[in-house]
Coordinates of C-alpha atoms and ligand atoms in Angstrom, one line a residue:
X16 CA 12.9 -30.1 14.0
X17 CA 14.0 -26.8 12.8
X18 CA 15.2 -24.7 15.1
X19 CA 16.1 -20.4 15.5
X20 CA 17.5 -19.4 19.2
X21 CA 18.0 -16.3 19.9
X22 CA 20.6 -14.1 21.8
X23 CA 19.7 -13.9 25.5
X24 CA 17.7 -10.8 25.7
X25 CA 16.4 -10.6 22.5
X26 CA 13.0 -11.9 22.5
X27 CA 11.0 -8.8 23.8
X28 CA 9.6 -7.9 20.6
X29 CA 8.7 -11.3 19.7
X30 CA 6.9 -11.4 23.5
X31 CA 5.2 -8.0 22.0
X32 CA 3.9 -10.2 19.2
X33 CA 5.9 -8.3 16.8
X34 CA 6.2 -11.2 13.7
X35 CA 9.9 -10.6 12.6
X36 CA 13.3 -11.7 14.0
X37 CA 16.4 -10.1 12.3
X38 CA 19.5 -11.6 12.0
X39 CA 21.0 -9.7 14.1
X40 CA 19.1 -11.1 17.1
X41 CA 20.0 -14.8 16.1
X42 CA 22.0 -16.7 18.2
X43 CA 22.0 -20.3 16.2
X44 CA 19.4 -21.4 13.4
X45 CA 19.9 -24.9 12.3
X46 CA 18.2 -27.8 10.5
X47 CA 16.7 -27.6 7.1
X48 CA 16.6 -24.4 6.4
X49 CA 15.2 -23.9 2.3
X50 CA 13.6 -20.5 2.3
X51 CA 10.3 -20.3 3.2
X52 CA 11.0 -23.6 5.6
X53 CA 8.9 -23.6 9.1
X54 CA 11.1 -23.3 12.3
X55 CA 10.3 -22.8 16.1
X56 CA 12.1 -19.8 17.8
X57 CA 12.8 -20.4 21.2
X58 CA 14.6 -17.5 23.6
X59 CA 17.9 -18.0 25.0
X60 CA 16.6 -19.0 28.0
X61 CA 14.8 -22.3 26.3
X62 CA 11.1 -20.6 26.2
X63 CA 8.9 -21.2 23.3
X64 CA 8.0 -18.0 21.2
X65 CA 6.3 -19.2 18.2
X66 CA 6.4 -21.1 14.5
X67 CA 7.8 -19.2 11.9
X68 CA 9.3 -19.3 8.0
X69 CA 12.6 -18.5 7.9
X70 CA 14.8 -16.5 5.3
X71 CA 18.7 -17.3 5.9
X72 CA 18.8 -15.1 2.8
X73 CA 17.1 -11.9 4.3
X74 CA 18.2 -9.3 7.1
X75 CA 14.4 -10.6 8.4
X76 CA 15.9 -13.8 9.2
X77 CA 12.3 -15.4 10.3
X78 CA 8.3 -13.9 9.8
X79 CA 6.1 -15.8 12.6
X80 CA 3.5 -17.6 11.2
X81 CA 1.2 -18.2 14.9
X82 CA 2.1 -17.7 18.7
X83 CA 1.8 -21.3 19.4
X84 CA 3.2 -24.9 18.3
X85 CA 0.8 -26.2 15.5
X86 CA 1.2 -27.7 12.0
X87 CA 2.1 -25.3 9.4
X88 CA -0.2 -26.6 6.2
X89 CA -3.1 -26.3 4.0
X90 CA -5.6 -25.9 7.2
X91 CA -4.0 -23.3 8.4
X92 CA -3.9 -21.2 5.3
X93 CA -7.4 -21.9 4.7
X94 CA -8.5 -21.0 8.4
X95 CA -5.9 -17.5 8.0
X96 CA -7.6 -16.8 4.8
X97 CA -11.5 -17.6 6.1
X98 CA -10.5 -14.8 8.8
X99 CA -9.0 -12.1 6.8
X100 CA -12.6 -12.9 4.4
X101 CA -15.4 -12.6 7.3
X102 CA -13.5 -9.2 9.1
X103 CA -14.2 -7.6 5.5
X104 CA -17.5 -8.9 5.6
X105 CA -19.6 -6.0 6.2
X106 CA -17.6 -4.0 3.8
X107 CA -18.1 -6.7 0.2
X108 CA -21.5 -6.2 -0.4
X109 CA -21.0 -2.4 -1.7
X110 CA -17.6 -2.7 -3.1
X111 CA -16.0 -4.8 -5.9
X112 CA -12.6 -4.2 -5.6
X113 CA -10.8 -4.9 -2.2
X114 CA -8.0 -6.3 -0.3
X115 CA -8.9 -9.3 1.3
X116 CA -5.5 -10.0 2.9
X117 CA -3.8 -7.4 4.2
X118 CA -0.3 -9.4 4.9
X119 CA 1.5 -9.3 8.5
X120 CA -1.3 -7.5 10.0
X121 CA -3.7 -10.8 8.6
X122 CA -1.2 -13.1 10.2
X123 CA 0.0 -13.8 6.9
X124 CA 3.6 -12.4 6.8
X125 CA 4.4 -11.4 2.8
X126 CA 1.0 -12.1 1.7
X127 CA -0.9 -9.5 0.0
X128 CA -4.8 -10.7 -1.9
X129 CA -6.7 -8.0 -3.7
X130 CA -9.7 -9.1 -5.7
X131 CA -11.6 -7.1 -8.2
X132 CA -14.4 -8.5 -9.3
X133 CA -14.0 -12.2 -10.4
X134 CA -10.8 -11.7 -9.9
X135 CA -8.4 -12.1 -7.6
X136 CA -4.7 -10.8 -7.6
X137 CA -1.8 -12.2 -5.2
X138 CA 1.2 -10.4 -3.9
X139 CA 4.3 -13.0 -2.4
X140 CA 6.8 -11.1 -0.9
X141 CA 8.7 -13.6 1.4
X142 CA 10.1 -16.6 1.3
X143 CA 7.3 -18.6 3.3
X144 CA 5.0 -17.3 1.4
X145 CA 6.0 -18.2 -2.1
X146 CA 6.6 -22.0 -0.3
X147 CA 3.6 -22.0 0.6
X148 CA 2.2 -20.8 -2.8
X149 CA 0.3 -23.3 -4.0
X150 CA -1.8 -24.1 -0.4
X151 CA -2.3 -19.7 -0.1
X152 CA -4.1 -20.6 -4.0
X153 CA -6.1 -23.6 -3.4
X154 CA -7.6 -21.7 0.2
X155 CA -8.4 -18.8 -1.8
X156 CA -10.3 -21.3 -4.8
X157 CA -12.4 -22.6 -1.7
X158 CA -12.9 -19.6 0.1
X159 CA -13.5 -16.7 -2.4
X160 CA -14.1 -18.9 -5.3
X161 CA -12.8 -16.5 -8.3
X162 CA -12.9 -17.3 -11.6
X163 CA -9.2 -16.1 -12.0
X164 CA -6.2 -16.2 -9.6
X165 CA -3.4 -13.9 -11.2
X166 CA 0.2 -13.6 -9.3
X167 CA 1.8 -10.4 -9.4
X168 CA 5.2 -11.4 -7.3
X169 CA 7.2 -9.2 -8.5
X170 CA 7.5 -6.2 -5.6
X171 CA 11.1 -4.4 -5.5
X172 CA 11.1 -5.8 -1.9
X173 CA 11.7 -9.7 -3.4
X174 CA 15.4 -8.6 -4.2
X175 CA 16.0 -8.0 -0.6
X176 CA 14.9 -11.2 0.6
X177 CA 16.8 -12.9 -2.5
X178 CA 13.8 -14.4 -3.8
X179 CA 12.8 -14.5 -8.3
X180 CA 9.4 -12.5 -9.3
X181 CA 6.8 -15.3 -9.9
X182 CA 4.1 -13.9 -12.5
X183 CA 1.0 -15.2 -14.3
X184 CA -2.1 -17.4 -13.7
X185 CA -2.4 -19.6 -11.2
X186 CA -6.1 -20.5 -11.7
X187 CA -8.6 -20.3 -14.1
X188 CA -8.3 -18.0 -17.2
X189 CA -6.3 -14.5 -17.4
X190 CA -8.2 -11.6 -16.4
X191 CA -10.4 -9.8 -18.7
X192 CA -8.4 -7.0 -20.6
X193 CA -9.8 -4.5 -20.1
X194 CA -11.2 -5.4 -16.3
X195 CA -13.5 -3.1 -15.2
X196 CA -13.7 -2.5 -11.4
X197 CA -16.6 -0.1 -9.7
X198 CA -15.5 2.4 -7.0
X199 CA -17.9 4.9 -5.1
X200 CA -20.2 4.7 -8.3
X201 CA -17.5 5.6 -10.4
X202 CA -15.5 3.1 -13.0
X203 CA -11.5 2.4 -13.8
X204 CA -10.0 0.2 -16.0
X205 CA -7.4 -2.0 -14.1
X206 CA -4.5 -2.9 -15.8
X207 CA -3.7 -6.4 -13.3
X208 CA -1.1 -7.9 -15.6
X209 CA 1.1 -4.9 -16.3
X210 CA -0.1 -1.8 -13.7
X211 CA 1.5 -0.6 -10.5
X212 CA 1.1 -3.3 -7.7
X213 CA -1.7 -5.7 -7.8
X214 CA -3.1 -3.3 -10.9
X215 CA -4.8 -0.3 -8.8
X216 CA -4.2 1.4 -5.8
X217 CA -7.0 0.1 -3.5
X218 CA -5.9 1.9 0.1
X219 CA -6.6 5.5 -1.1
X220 CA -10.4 4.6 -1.9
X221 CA -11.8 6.3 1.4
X222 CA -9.8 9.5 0.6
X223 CA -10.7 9.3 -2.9
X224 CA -13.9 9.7 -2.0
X225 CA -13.1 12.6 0.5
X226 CA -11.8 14.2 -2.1
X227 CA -15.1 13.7 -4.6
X228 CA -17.2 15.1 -1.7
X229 CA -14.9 18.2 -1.2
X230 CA -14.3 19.1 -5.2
X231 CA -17.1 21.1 -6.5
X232 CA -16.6 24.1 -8.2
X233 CA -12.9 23.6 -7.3
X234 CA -10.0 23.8 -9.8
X235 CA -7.7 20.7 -8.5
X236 CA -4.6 19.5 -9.3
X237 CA -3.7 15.6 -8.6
X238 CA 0.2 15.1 -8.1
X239 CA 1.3 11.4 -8.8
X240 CA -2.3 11.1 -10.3
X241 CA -1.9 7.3 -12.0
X242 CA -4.5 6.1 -13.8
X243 CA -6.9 8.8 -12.0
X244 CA -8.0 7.6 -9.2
X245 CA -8.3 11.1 -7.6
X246 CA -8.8 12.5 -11.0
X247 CA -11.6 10.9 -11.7
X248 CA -13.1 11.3 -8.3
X249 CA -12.7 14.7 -8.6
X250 CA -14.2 15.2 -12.1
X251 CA -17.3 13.2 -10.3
X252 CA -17.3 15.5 -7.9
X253 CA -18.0 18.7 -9.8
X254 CA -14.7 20.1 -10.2
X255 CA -14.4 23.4 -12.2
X256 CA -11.3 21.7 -13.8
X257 CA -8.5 19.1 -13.1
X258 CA -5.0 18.7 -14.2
X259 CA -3.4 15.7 -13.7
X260 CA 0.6 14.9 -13.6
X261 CA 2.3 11.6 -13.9
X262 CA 5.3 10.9 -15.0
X263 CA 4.3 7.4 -16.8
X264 CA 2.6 7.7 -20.3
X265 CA 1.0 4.7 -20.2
X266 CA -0.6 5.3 -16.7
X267 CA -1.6 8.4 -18.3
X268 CA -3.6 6.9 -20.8
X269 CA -5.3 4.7 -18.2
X270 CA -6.3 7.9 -16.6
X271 CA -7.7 9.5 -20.0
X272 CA -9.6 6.2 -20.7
X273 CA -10.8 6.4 -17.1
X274 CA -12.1 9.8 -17.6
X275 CA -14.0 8.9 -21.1
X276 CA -15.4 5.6 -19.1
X277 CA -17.0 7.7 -16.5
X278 CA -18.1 10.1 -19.3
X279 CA -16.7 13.0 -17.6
X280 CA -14.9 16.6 -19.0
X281 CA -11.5 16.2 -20.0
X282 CA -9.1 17.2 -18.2
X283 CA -5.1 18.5 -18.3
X284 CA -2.8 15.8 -18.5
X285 CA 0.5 16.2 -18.3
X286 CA 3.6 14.1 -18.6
X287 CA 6.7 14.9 -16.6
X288 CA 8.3 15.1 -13.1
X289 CA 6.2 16.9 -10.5
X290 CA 9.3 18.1 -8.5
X291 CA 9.5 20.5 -11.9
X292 CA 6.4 20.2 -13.2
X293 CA 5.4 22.2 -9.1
X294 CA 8.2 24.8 -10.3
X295 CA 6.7 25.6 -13.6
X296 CA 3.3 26.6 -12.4
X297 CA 4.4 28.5 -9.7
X298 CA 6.6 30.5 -12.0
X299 CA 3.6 31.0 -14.2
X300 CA 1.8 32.0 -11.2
X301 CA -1.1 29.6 -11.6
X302 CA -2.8 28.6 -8.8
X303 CA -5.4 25.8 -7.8
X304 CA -8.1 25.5 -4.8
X305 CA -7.7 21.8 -4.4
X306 CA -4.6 19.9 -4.3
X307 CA -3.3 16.0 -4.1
X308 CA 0.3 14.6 -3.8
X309 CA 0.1 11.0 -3.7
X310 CA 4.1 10.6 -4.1
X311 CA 5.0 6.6 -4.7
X312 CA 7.5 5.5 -1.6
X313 CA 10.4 7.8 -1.0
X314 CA 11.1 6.4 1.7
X315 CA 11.2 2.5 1.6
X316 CA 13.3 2.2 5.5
X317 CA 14.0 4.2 8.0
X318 CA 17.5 4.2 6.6
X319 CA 16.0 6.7 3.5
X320 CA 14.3 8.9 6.4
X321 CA 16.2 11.9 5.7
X322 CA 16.8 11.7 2.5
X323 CA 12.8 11.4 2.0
X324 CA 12.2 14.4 4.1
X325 CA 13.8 16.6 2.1
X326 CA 11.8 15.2 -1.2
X327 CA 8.3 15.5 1.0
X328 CA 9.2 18.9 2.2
X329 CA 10.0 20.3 -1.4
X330 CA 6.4 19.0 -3.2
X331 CA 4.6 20.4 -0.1
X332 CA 6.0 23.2 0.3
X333 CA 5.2 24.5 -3.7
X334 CA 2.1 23.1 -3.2
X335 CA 1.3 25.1 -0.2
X336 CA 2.3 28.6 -3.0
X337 CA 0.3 27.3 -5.4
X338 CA -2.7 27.0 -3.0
X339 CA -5.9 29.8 -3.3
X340 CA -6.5 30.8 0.5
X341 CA -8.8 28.6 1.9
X342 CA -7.7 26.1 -0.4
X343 CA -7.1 21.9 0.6
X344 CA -4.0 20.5 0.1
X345 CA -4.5 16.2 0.6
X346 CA -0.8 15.2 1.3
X347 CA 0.1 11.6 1.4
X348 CA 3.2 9.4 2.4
X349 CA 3.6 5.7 2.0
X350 CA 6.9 5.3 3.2
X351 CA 7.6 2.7 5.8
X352 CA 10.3 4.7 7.1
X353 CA 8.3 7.8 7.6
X354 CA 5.5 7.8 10.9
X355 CA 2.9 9.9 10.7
X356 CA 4.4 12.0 13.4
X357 CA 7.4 13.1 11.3
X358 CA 5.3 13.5 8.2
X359 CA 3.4 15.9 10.2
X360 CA 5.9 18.0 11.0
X361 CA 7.8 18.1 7.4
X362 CA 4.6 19.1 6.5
X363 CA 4.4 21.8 9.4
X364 CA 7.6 22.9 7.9
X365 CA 6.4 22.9 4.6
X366 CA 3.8 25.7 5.4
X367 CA 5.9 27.8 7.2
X368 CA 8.4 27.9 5.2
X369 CA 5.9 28.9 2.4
X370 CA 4.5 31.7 4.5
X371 CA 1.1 30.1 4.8
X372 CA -1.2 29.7 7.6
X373 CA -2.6 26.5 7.5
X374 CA -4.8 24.1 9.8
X375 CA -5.2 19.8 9.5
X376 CA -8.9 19.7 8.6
X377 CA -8.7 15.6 8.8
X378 CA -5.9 12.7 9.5
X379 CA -5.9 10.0 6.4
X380 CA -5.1 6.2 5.9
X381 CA -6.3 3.9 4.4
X382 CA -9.8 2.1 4.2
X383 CA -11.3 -0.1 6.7
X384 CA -9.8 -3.3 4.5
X385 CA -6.0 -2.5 5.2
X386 CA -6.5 -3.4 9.1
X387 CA -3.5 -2.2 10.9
X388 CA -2.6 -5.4 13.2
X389 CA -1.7 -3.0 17.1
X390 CA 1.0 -5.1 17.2
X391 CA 3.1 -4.8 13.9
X392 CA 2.9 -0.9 13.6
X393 CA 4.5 -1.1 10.3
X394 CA 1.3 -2.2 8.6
X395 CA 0.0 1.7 8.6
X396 CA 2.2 2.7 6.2
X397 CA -0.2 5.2 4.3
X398 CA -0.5 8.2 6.5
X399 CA -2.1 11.2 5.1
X400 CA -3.5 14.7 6.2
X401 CA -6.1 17.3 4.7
X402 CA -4.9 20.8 5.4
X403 CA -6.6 24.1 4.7
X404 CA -4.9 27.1 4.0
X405 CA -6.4 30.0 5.8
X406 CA -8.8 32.0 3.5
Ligands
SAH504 N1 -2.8 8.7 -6.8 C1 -2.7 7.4 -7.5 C2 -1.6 6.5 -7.1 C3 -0.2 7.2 -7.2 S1 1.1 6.1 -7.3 C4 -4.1 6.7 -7.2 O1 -4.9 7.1 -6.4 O2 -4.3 5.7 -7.9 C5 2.5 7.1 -7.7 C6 2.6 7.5 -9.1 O3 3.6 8.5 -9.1 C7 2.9 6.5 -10.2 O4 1.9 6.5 -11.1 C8 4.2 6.9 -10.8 O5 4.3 6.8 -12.2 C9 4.3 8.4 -10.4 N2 5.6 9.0 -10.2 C10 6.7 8.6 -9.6 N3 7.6 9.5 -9.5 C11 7.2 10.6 -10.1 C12 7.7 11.9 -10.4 N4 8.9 12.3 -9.9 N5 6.9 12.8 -11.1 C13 5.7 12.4 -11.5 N6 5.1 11.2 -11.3 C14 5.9 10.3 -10.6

C-alpha cells in the first residue's frame, strides 16, 4: 500500500477537510509513488485521514480524493461526475454553456469540465487527474453523452506540478469551428481549440448579465474585454456606446465577430495595454458612465499579494477619474492570492485616493455552477464588487 504520514501535528487541516497536503507537512511518503498514484495519509499518531493522488513533484505533495478508505477507479469517477451533473440540474435546461465540474470543490482535485453545447471541454491540472484521464473521459461519455470531448491541459499551473500540456480530442470529432454557444439570449463564437481556458469565460455569465440589465443609455467601457463577453452584453443592453480594450488581436476579432453575430452597433475597439490605455483617456478627459475591469490573474499566490495590489489599485483608481458621477464601476479579481476582503479595501483605496465618493451597490462571483466547496475556500477565487460613484 502506498503510504504519506505526516509530521505530528500536522493533520488539522486535513481534519477540516481541506484536500491538500504540502510537502512541507510530510513526514515519510513511500511506495509506488508515479504521479497521479493513490496513497492513504495517515497522522503521526497512526489515524486514518483519507485517499489521495500524490505529486512527489509538486509543493502540493498529495490532493485527497475521498475522506474514507475506498477503491480509487472508474466507479468512482463516474459516481463524482453523476454528482457534480444532478447539483447543476436545475440550472441546464436554460443554459448551453456551463461548467459541470467545478474541480476541488466537486471532489475532483485538478479537474475542470465545461461543456458548450455538444461539446464538452476538459481541464487536468494535477497529476491524479491526468492518471486518471482516460476513466474522468469514459464517465463523462456515459454521463453527459457529448458528441465531442476536447482536452485543453495546458494551464500555466501544469509547470508547477511538473506535469506536460495534454491537448486535442479525446472522443468523437473536433468541435465545430466556429462553435456557437447561447448566453442570456445573446450568441459568441467560442474558440475551444485555441481561446483562453477551456475557450470562454463561463464564471462571469451572472455579472454579464448584471451588467446587460444596468447598460442602457450608458456609454461603457469594458477593460480586459476578450472576445466580448461584457461587450456584447452591454451592446444588448441598450448602451449609448461601448469601447472595448484588449490587448490580444485575435480575441479582439472574436469580440467584433461577436458583436456582428448578435447584430448589434459597432463598437470602439482598441488594441493595447489598459494600464496606458486608462492614462490616455483620462488625459483626453473622456469619461464613461459604466465601467468593467475584468483583469486576467495578477495574482496567481499569496506570494504575488503585494505586488498585485499595487496593479489592482492603479486600474481602479483611473477608472474611478474617468467615472461620470453616479456612474458603476464593476471591478473584478481572480487572483487566488487576493480574498475578497483585501480586494475590498485596494478598492477602498482606490476611490479615495481618486477623490471620489463611492458606495458597493452589489458583491460579485461567479454563477451558481462554480459551487464553492465551505471547506476548500480557495475555490472562490472570482470576487467582484459594483460600486457607484456618488452623483
Ligand atoms: N472579460 C472577459 C474575460 C477577460 S480575461 C470576458 O468576460 O470574457 C482577461 C483578458 O485580459 C484577456 O483577454 C487578455 O488578453 C487581456 N489582457 C491581459 N493583460 C492585459 C493588459 N495589460 N492590457 C489589456 N488587456 C490585457
Amino acid at each position: 500500500m502506498n503510504k504519506l504520514v505526516l509530521k505530528p501535528g500536522r493533520e488539522k487541516s486535513l481534519k477540516r477537510r481541506h484536500p491538500w497536503v504540502f510537502s512541507g507537512a510530510v513526514a515519510t511518503l513511500t511506495g509506488n509513488l508515479a504521479p497521479g498514484e493513490t496513497v492513504e495519509i495517515h497522522s503521526g499518531g497512526g489515524e486514518f485521514l483519507g485517499v489521495a493522488a500524490c505529486n512527489p513533484n509538486s509543493n502540493i505533495v498529495a490532493r485527497v480524493w475521498d475522506w474514507h478508505k475506498r477503491e480509487i477507479d472508474a466507479a468512482f469517477f463516474r459516481a463524482r461526475i453523476e454528482r457534480a451533473v444532478a447539483l447543476r440540474a436545475h440550472l441546464l435546461p436554460s443554459i448551453d454553456s456551463v461548467r459541470l465540474v467545478h474541480a476541488e470543490s466537486d471532489g475532483l482535485p485538478g479537474v475542470v469540465i465545461d461543456r458548450y453545447g455538444d461539446t464538452v471541454v476538459m481541464q487536468l491540472s494535477s497529476a491524479g487527474a491526468m492518471r486518471w484521464r482516460d476513466a474522468i473521459a469514459d464517465a463523462v461519455v456515459q454521463v453527459v453523452k457529448p458528441k465531442t470531448i476536447y482536452e485543453r491541459s495546458d494551464a500555466d499551473v501544469l509547470a508547477l506540478e511538473g506535469l506536460t500540456p495534454s491537448v486535442g480530442v479525446l472522443h468523437g470529432a473536433l468541435p465545430p469551428s466556429p462553435m456557437l454557444v447561447k448566453e442570456s439570449g445573446v450568441a459568441f463564437e467560442v474558440d475551444v481549440p485555441q481561446g483562453h481556458k477551456t475557450g470562454f469565460y463561463l464564471d462571469q455569465r451572472s455579472n454579464r448579465a448584471r451588467v446587460r440589465a444596468l447598460s442602457a443609455e450608458r456609454e461603457v467601457l469594458d477593460c480586459f474585454a476578450y472576445s466580448g463577453g461584457f461587450t456584447v452584453n452591454a451592446l444588448a443592453g441598450g448602451a449609448a456606446g461601448v469601447t472595448a480594450i484588449d490587448s490580444s488581436g485575435p480575441a479582439l476579432e472574436l469580440l467584433k465577430r461577436n458583436v456582428a453575430l448578435n447584430q448589434l452597433p459597432a463598437c470602439d475597439a482598441i488594441e493595447g495595454d489598459v494600464f496606458q490605455l486608462l492614462r490616455k483617456l483620462r488625459d483626453q478627459a473622456r469619461s464613461f458612465d459604466l465601467i468593467v475591469l475584468d483583469p486576467p490573474k495578477f495574482a496567481p499566490t499569496a506570494a504575488h499579494a503585494e505586488k498585485a495590489s499595487r496593479a489592482y489599485k492603479d486600474i481602479n483608481l483611473l477608472a474611478f477619474k474617468l467615472l461620470r458621477p453616479g456612474g458603476l464601476l464593476f471591478t473584478f479579481s481572480c487572483s487566488g492570492g487576493v480574498s475578497r476582503d483585501l480586494f475590498q479595501k485596494i478598492v477602498a483605496g482606490a476611490a479615495l485616493d481618486a477623490g471620489v465618493d463611492a458606495h458597493i451597490v452589489e458583491h460579485l462571483s461567479a454563477g451558481a455552477d462554480h459551487p464553492v466547496a465551505l471547506s476548500f475556500p480557495e475555490g472562490e477565487y472570482l470576487k467582484g464588487v459594483a460600486c457607484r460613484v456618488a452623483g
